[in-house]
Tab-separated table of C-alpha atoms in Angstrom:
chain	number	residue	atom	x	y	z
N	3	MET	CA	-14.232	-30.875	-5.548
N	4	ASN	CA	-15.068	-30.195	-9.172
N	5	TYR	CA	-12.776	-27.900	-11.108
N	6	ASP	CA	-13.454	-26.357	-14.493
N	7	ILE	CA	-10.643	-27.824	-16.596
N	8	ASN	CA	-10.994	-25.019	-19.144
N	9	GLU	CA	-10.221	-22.486	-16.403
N	10	VAL	CA	-7.328	-24.603	-15.137
N	11	LYS	CA	-5.961	-24.896	-18.680
N	12	ALA	CA	-6.278	-21.131	-19.239
N	13	LEU	CA	-4.439	-20.380	-15.970
N	14	LEU	CA	-1.645	-22.812	-16.790
N	15	GLU	CA	-1.287	-21.537	-20.349
N	16	ASP	CA	-1.087	-17.976	-18.993
N	17	ASP	CA	1.729	-19.032	-16.624
N	18	ILE	CA	3.538	-20.771	-19.496
N	19	HIS	CA	3.245	-17.596	-21.582
N	20	LEU	CA	4.448	-15.331	-18.747
N	21	LEU	CA	7.480	-17.585	-18.218
N	22	GLY	CA	8.236	-17.686	-21.946
N	23	TYR	CA	7.956	-21.494	-22.086
N	24	GLU	CA	5.651	-21.651	-25.131
N	25	THR	CA	8.258	-23.368	-27.311
N	26	LEU	CA	8.534	-26.380	-24.987
N	27	ARG	CA	6.613	-29.521	-25.897
N	28	TYR	CA	3.552	-29.828	-23.688
N	29	SER	CA	-0.042	-30.999	-23.653
N	30	ILE	CA	-2.844	-29.979	-21.297
N	31	PHE	CA	-6.016	-32.092	-21.039
N	32	LYS	CA	-5.842	-33.532	-24.562
N	33	GLY	CA	-6.265	-37.165	-23.516
N	34	GLU	CA	-3.471	-39.607	-22.708
N	35	GLU	CA	-3.185	-40.978	-26.232
N	36	ASN	CA	-3.720	-37.751	-28.204
N	37	ASP	CA	-0.982	-35.507	-29.625
N	38	ARG	CA	1.824	-37.420	-27.900
N	39	GLU	CA	5.387	-36.362	-28.646
N	40	GLU	CA	8.764	-37.402	-27.329
N	41	TYR	CA	9.999	-35.355	-24.358
N	42	GLN	CA	6.645	-33.719	-23.716
N	43	VAL	CA	5.244	-32.507	-20.368
N	44	ARG	CA	1.598	-33.528	-20.002
N	45	MET	CA	-1.322	-32.903	-17.636
N	46	GLU	CA	-4.469	-35.005	-17.724
N	47	LYS	CA	-7.657	-35.179	-15.678
N	48	SER	CA	-8.342	-38.686	-14.392
N	49	GLU	CA	-11.657	-39.070	-12.551
N	50	ASP	CA	-11.083	-37.138	-9.285
N	51	SER	CA	-7.381	-36.416	-9.759
N	52	PHE	CA	-4.902	-34.624	-11.977
N	53	GLU	CA	-1.924	-36.449	-13.471
N	54	VAL	CA	1.314	-34.776	-14.482
N	55	TYR	CA	4.029	-36.663	-16.313
N	56	MET	CA	6.609	-36.489	-19.026
N	57	THR	CA	7.097	-38.631	-22.070
N	58	ALA	CA	10.522	-39.909	-23.085
N	59	ASP	CA	11.801	-41.379	-26.321
N	60	ARG	CA	9.094	-43.071	-28.368
N	61	ALA	CA	6.621	-41.112	-26.171
N	62	SER	CA	6.866	-43.613	-23.304
N	63	VAL	CA	5.683	-42.322	-19.904
N	64	ILE	CA	8.168	-41.463	-17.160
N	65	GLY	CA	7.513	-40.101	-13.666
N	66	LYS	CA	3.739	-39.865	-13.314
N	67	TYR	CA	2.518	-37.696	-10.407
N	68	THR	CA	-1.076	-37.642	-9.143
N	69	PHE	CA	-2.695	-34.691	-7.374
N	70	GLU	CA	-6.138	-34.071	-5.909
N	71	ASN	CA	-6.196	-30.389	-6.826
N	72	PRO	CA	-5.111	-28.692	-10.030
N	73	PHE	CA	-2.928	-26.079	-8.366
N	74	ASP	CA	-0.436	-28.607	-6.999
N	75	ALA	CA	-0.500	-30.288	-10.413
N	76	MET	CA	0.187	-26.962	-12.123
N	77	ASP	CA	3.193	-26.353	-9.850
N	78	GLN	CA	4.626	-29.775	-10.707
N	79	PHE	CA	3.967	-29.196	-14.418
N	80	LEU	CA	5.905	-25.909	-14.350
N	81	ASN	CA	8.695	-27.470	-12.243
N	82	ILE	CA	9.154	-30.196	-14.839
N	83	MET	CA	9.254	-27.579	-17.594
N	84	GLN	CA	11.956	-25.649	-15.765
N	85	SER	CA	13.974	-28.822	-15.136
N	86	ARG	CA	13.893	-29.666	-18.863
N	87	ILE	CA	15.252	-26.220	-19.719
N	88	LEU	CA	18.081	-26.541	-17.201
N	89	THR	CA	18.884	-30.117	-18.235
N	90	ASN	CA	19.066	-29.243	-21.913
N	91	ARG	CA	21.125	-26.098	-21.294
N	92	ARG	CA	23.597	-28.246	-19.345
N	93	ARG	CA	23.672	-30.780	-22.162
N	94	ILE	CA	24.448	-28.041	-24.705
N	95	ARG	CA	27.115	-26.553	-22.423
N	96	ASP	CA	28.733	-29.979	-21.959
N	97	GLY	CA	28.744	-30.719	-25.690
N	98	GLU	CA	25.922	-33.274	-25.564
N	99	PRO	CA	22.864	-33.258	-27.817
N	100	PRO	CA	19.637	-31.836	-26.349
N	101	GLU	CA	16.404	-33.825	-26.165
N	102	TYR	CA	15.094	-31.774	-29.096
N	103	SER	CA	15.751	-28.420	-30.719
N	104	CYS	CA	14.209	-25.484	-28.837
N	105	SER	CA	14.948	-21.757	-28.721
N	106	LEU	CA	15.150	-21.920	-24.907
N	107	TRP	CA	18.478	-23.768	-25.107
N	108	ASP	CA	19.667	-23.712	-28.727
N	109	LYS	CA	22.356	-21.193	-29.539
C-alpha cells in the first residue's frame, strides 16, 4: 500500500509535540545519510517498508527495525524516544553522563 510520507511525517511530528519530545535528536524521512547526529532516532522510507533505528556514537547505526506500515513504525519510533529519556534520566540519577545534553533529563 502506498502511504503519503508527508502525512505520516506530520502525524509523527504532532505526536512528538504532544509528548513534549521536540528537544530529542530525531530525523524523519531525510535520507539515511542526511543530517545524521550521534544518538538520534531516525525513520526512513525504503521501497515498500519503513525503517526505524537509532544512531550511536559517531552516528553508527544500532537496532534497525523494518515495518510494512507506517503506524507500527511510528509506535517503535516513539518507544525508542521514550527509552532514551528513561535511560538518560537513570544515568543522571546514578551520576553517569547522559548521551547528550537535553532539557528532558538535564537538571
